[in-house]
CSV table of C-alpha atoms in Angstrom, one decimal:
chain,number,residue,atom,x,y,z
A,1,ILE,CA,173.3,104.8,94.9
A,2,VAL,CA,176.6,103.9,93.4
A,3,THR,CA,176.1,106.3,90.6
A,4,LEU,CA,175.2,109.0,93.0
A,5,LEU,CA,178.4,108.3,95.0
A,6,PHE,CA,180.7,108.6,92.0
A,7,ASP,CA,178.8,111.1,89.8
A,8,ILE,CA,176.7,113.4,91.9
A,9,SER,CA,174.4,115.7,89.9
A,10,THR,CA,171.0,117.4,90.4
A,11,MET,CA,169.3,115.6,87.5
A,12,LYS,CA,170.4,112.2,88.7
A,13,ALA,CA,169.4,113.0,92.3
A,14,LEU,CA,165.9,114.0,91.0
A,15,LEU,CA,165.7,110.9,88.8
A,16,TRP,CA,166.5,108.5,91.6
A,17,GLY,CA,164.3,110.5,94.0
A,18,GLY,CA,161.4,110.0,91.5
A,19,ILE,CA,162.1,106.3,91.2
A,20,PHE,CA,162.1,105.9,95.0
A,21,LEU,CA,158.9,107.9,95.3
A,22,LEU,CA,157.2,105.7,92.7
A,23,LEU,CA,158.4,102.6,94.5
A,24,TRP,CA,157.0,103.9,97.8
A,25,ILE,CA,153.6,104.7,96.1
A,26,ALA,CA,153.5,101.2,94.6
A,27,SER,CA,154.2,99.6,98.0
A,28,LYS,CA,151.4,101.6,99.5
A,29,TYR,CA,149.1,100.6,96.7
A,30,LEU,CA,150.0,96.9,97.1
A,31,GLU,CA,149.4,97.3,100.8
A,32,ASP,CA,145.9,98.8,100.1
A,33,LEU,CA,145.2,95.9,97.8
A,34,LYS,CA,145.0,93.6,100.8
A,35,HIS,CA,141.9,95.5,101.9
A,36,ILE,CA,140.0,95.2,98.6
A,37,THR,CA,138.4,91.8,99.6
A,38,VAL,CA,137.3,93.4,102.9
A,39,LEU,CA,135.8,96.4,101.2
A,40,SER,CA,134.1,94.2,98.6
A,41,GLY,CA,132.5,92.3,101.5
A,42,VAL,CA,131.5,95.6,103.2
A,43,TRP,CA,129.8,96.8,99.9
A,44,ARG,CA,127.9,93.5,99.6
A,45,TYR,CA,126.8,93.9,103.2
A,46,LEU,CA,125.6,97.5,102.6
A,47,ALA,CA,123.8,96.3,99.5
A,48,SER,CA,122.0,93.5,101.4
A,49,LEU,CA,121.2,96.0,104.2
A,50,GLN,CA,119.4,98.2,101.6
A,51,GLY,CA,117.2,95.3,100.5
A,52,LYS,CA,116.4,94.3,104.1
A,53,THR,CA,115.6,97.7,105.5
A,54,GLY,CA,114.4,99.6,102.4
A,55,ALA,CA,117.2,102.1,102.5
A,56,ILE,CA,117.9,103.9,99.3
A,57,GLU,CA,121.4,104.8,100.2
A,58,ALA,CA,124.1,103.5,102.5
A,59,ILE,CA,127.5,105.3,103.2
A,60,LEU,CA,130.4,104.0,105.2
A,61,THR,CA,133.2,106.5,106.1
A,62,ASP,CA,136.5,106.3,107.8
A,63,ARG,CA,137.4,108.1,111.0
A,64,TRP,CA,138.0,111.3,109.1
A,65,GLY,CA,134.8,111.3,107.1
A,66,HIS,CA,136.1,110.0,103.8
A,67,ASN,CA,133.8,107.6,101.9
A,68,ILE,CA,135.0,104.0,102.1
A,69,ALA,CA,132.0,102.2,100.6
A,70,ILE,CA,128.8,103.6,99.1
A,71,THR,CA,125.8,101.9,97.4
A,72,SER,CA,124.9,104.7,95.1
A,73,PRO,CA,126.6,107.8,93.6
A,74,THR,CA,127.1,110.7,96.0
A,75,GLN,CA,127.9,114.3,95.5
A,76,ASP,CA,130.6,114.5,98.2
A,77,PHE,CA,133.6,112.3,98.8
A,78,MET,CA,134.2,114.0,102.2
A,79,GLN,CA,131.4,113.6,104.7
A,80,GLY,CA,133.3,114.9,107.8
A,81,ASP,CA,132.0,118.4,107.5
A,82,GLU,CA,128.3,117.2,107.5
A,83,GLU,CA,126.3,117.8,110.7
A,84,TRP,CA,125.0,114.2,110.8
A,85,TRP,CA,128.6,112.9,110.6
A,86,GLN,CA,129.9,115.1,113.3
A,87,THR,CA,127.0,114.3,115.6
A,88,ALA,CA,127.3,110.5,115.1
A,89,ALA,CA,131.1,110.5,115.5
A,90,THR,CA,130.8,112.6,118.7
A,91,THR,CA,127.7,111.2,120.4
A,92,GLY,CA,127.4,107.8,118.8
A,93,SER,CA,124.3,108.2,116.8
A,94,THR,CA,121.8,110.7,115.3
A,95,ALA,CA,118.1,111.0,115.9
A,96,PRO,CA,116.0,110.3,112.8
A,97,LYS,CA,115.9,113.4,110.7
A,98,ALA,CA,113.7,114.1,107.6
A,99,GLU,CA,114.8,116.5,104.9
A,100,PHE,CA,114.4,117.1,101.2
A,101,ASP,CA,117.2,115.5,99.3
A,102,ASP,CA,118.3,117.5,96.3
A,103,TRP,CA,120.1,114.5,94.8
A,104,SER,CA,117.1,112.1,94.7
A,105,LYS,CA,114.5,114.9,94.6
A,106,GLN,CA,112.4,113.4,97.4
A,107,VAL,CA,111.8,113.6,101.2
A,108,VAL,CA,114.2,111.2,102.9
A,109,LEU,CA,114.8,110.0,106.4
A,110,ILE,CA,118.5,110.0,107.6
A,111,MET,CA,120.0,108.0,110.4
A,112,ALA,CA,123.7,107.6,111.3
A,113,HIS,CA,125.7,105.6,113.8
A,114,SER,CA,129.3,105.5,114.7
A,115,ILE,CA,131.5,102.4,114.4
A,116,ARG,CA,133.8,102.0,117.4
A,117,ASP,CA,136.9,100.0,118.1
A,118,PRO,CA,135.9,97.4,120.6
A,119,ALA,CA,139.2,97.8,122.5
A,120,THR,CA,139.4,101.6,122.7
A,121,GLN,CA,135.8,102.6,122.1
A,122,GLN,CA,137.1,105.2,119.7
A,123,ALA,CA,135.1,106.1,116.6
A,124,ILE,CA,136.8,104.5,113.6
A,125,GLY,CA,134.0,105.3,111.1
A,126,VAL,CA,130.4,106.2,110.6
A,127,LEU,CA,127.6,104.4,108.9
A,128,LYS,CA,124.7,106.4,107.4
A,129,LEU,CA,121.4,105.1,106.1
A,130,THR,CA,119.0,107.1,104.0
A,131,TYR,CA,115.4,105.9,103.6
A,132,GLY,CA,112.9,107.1,101.0
A,133,MET,CA,109.3,107.6,102.2
A,134,THR,CA,107.5,105.7,99.4
A,135,ARG,CA,106.8,102.6,101.5
A,136,THR,CA,105.6,104.8,104.4
A,137,ASP,CA,103.3,106.7,102.0
A,138,SER,CA,101.8,103.4,100.8
A,139,ALA,CA,101.4,102.1,104.4
A,140,LEU,CA,99.6,105.3,105.4
A,141,ALA,CA,97.4,105.0,102.3
A,142,ARG,CA,96.4,101.5,103.2
A,143,SER,CA,95.7,102.5,106.8
A,144,SER,CA,93.3,105.2,105.7
A,145,GLY,CA,91.5,102.7,103.4
A,146,ASN,CA,88.0,103.7,102.2
A,147,SER,CA,87.2,105.6,105.4
A,148,GLY,CA,85.5,108.5,103.7
A,149,GLY,CA,87.8,111.4,103.6
A,150,ILE,CA,90.1,110.5,106.5
A,151,GLU,CA,93.8,111.2,105.8
A,152,VAL,CA,96.8,109.9,107.8
A,153,GLU,CA,100.0,111.8,108.2
A,154,LEU,CA,103.5,111.1,109.7
A,155,LEU,CA,104.6,114.1,111.6
A,156,ASP,CA,108.1,114.8,113.0
A,157,GLY,CA,108.9,116.5,116.3
A,158,GLN,CA,108.3,120.0,114.8
A,159,GLY,CA,104.9,119.1,113.4
A,160,ASN,CA,106.1,118.9,109.8
A,161,VAL,CA,104.5,116.4,107.4
A,162,ILE,CA,107.0,113.7,106.5
A,163,ALA,CA,104.7,111.2,104.8
A,164,SER,CA,101.1,111.2,103.9
A,165,SER,CA,98.3,109.0,102.7
A,166,GLY,CA,97.2,111.8,100.4
A,167,ASN,CA,98.6,114.9,98.7
A,168,THR,CA,99.5,116.9,101.7
A,169,PRO,CA,102.7,119.0,101.0
A,170,ARG,CA,105.8,117.4,102.5
A,171,MET,CA,108.1,119.2,104.9
A,172,LYS,CA,105.4,121.8,105.6
A,173,PRO,CA,103.8,122.4,109.1
A,174,PHE,CA,100.6,120.4,109.6
A,175,ALA,CA,97.7,122.8,110.4
A,176,GLY,CA,96.6,120.8,113.4
A,177,ALA,CA,100.0,119.9,114.8
A,178,ARG,CA,99.4,121.5,118.2
A,179,GLU,CA,96.1,119.8,118.6
A,180,ALA,CA,97.5,116.5,117.4
A,181,VAL,CA,100.0,116.5,120.3
A,182,LEU,CA,97.1,116.8,122.7
A,183,ALA,CA,94.9,114.2,121.0
A,184,ASN,CA,96.7,111.0,122.2
A,185,ASP,CA,93.5,109.4,123.6
A,186,SER,CA,90.9,111.7,122.3
A,187,VAL,CA,89.7,113.7,119.3
A,188,LYS,CA,90.5,117.4,119.0
A,189,SER,CA,89.1,120.0,116.6
A,190,TYR,CA,91.1,122.7,114.8
A,191,GLN,CA,90.5,125.3,112.1
A,192,VAL,CA,92.1,125.0,108.6
A,193,GLU,CA,91.3,127.4,105.7
A,194,GLY,CA,88.0,128.4,107.4
A,195,ARG,CA,86.9,124.8,107.9
A,196,ARG,CA,86.5,122.9,111.1
A,197,ALA,CA,88.4,119.6,111.2
A,198,TRP,CA,89.0,116.7,113.7
A,199,VAL,CA,92.3,115.1,114.5
A,200,THR,CA,93.6,112.3,116.7
A,201,SER,CA,97.1,110.9,116.9
A,202,VAL,CA,99.5,108.3,118.4
A,203,PRO,CA,103.2,108.8,119.2
A,204,VAL,CA,105.6,106.5,117.3
A,205,SER,CA,109.0,107.6,118.9
A,206,ASP,CA,110.6,109.3,121.8
A,207,ASP,CA,111.5,112.3,119.6
A,208,GLY,CA,108.0,113.6,119.2
A,209,TRP,CA,107.2,111.8,115.9
A,210,ARG,CA,103.5,110.7,115.6
A,211,ILE,CA,100.9,109.4,113.3
A,212,ALA,CA,97.9,111.7,113.0
A,213,ALA,CA,94.6,111.0,111.4
A,214,HIS,CA,92.3,113.9,110.5
A,215,VAL,CA,89.1,114.6,108.6
A,216,ASP,CA,86.9,117.6,107.9
A,217,GLU,CA,84.0,117.9,110.3
A,218,ALA,CA,81.6,118.3,107.4
A,219,THR,CA,82.9,115.1,105.8
A,220,ALA,CA,82.7,113.2,109.1
A,221,LEU,CA,79.1,114.3,109.7
A,222,ALA,CA,77.9,113.8,106.2
A,223,GLU,CA,77.1,110.2,106.7
A,224,ALA,CA,75.4,111.0,110.0
A,225,HIS,CA,73.3,113.7,108.3
A,226,ARG,CA,72.4,111.2,105.5
A,227,VAL,CA,71.3,108.7,108.1
A,228,GLU,CA,69.4,111.4,110.0
A,229,ARG,CA,67.5,112.3,106.8
A,230,TYR,CA,66.6,108.7,106.2
A,231,LEU,CA,65.4,108.4,109.8
A,232,SER,CA,63.3,111.5,109.4
A,233,ILE,CA,61.7,110.2,106.2
A,234,ALA,CA,61.1,106.8,107.8
A,235,THR,CA,59.6,108.5,110.9
A,236,ALA,CA,57.3,110.6,108.7
A,237,ALA,CA,56.3,107.6,106.7
A,238,LEU,CA,55.6,105.6,109.8
A,239,GLY,CA,53.5,108.4,111.2
A,240,LEU,CA,51.5,108.6,108.0
A,241,LEU,CA,50.9,104.8,108.1
A,242,LEU,CA,49.8,105.1,111.7
A,243,LEU,CA,47.3,107.8,110.8
A,244,ILE,CA,46.0,105.8,107.9
A,245,GLY,CA,45.7,102.8,110.3
A,246,LEU,CA,43.8,104.8,112.9
A,247,TRP,CA,41.4,106.1,110.2
A,248,LEU,CA,40.8,102.6,108.9
A,249,LEU,CA,40.2,101.4,112.5
A,250,ASP,CA,37.7,104.3,113.0
A,251,ARG,CA,35.9,103.3,109.9
A,252,PHE,CA,35.8,99.7,111.0
A,253,VAL,CA,34.4,100.6,114.4
A,254,ALA,CA,31.9,102.9,112.9
A,255,THR,CA,30.7,100.3,110.3
A,256,ARG,CA,30.7,97.2,112.5
A,257,ILE,CA,29.9,98.5,116.0
A,258,THR,CA,28.7,102.0,116.1
A,259,ARG,CA,26.1,101.9,113.3
A,260,PRO,CA,24.5,98.5,114.3
A,261,THR,CA,24.3,99.9,117.9
A,262,VAL,CA,22.4,103.0,116.7
A,263,VAL,CA,20.1,100.8,114.5
A,264,LEU,CA,19.4,98.5,117.4
A,265,ALA,CA,18.6,101.4,119.8
A,266,ALA,CA,16.2,102.9,117.3
A,267,ALA,CA,14.4,99.5,116.9
A,268,ALA,CA,14.1,99.2,120.7
A,269,GLU,CA,12.4,102.6,120.9
A,270,ARG,CA,9.9,101.6,118.3
């Protein structure tokens, strides 16, 4: 400042201006350092949240949508232009939404919730959790068990297959989605690729998501037809045994009763 007062020049003004700018940036950096411990604790919390809930990714943003803490690499530093972020920041939360994630190359379930200042109730950030469907696929596979061709699907509100116990294509409409909605307490039939199939379902959320179990009619009736064939064979065998028994009874009666009676009647006549 003294130098500027006594020897003013453009170069010196720029030099001192640069020095003051660097000092201001350094002061801001030192101020941000105070939050490192807090952010480290947030990251540890998000990491533990992953293990507890099965989420494959957790993102915490500030009030403008910039990433503050993440648990895995992400393509975008700015989330404020994403639909899920805008919905959560405006309404408080987003309904569960399934989509194909290009980054992880799998179908994922996304949920987001705003973080609000207790005093003002203003949104100061958004927390987003992303879930893979591997655990859900395994649970559906266990539920189908060895039930002879029955497959179990998780459907979203639009009837798309989100998770499956088999190889049903994900994020594609389920052929019996309309019938599944009507089959809450019953079994409905529908046509798929020229075959007749049966479906029943139970709702799992208020957003129209449901678990649907379905099986081809031919597969479902195969066991019944097999039992029916065995019953037919058993009935025929029983009928044959009955005929043989009647024939043996007839022979017994003829030998032990009818023939002696005839001989006795002939002797009486003589």
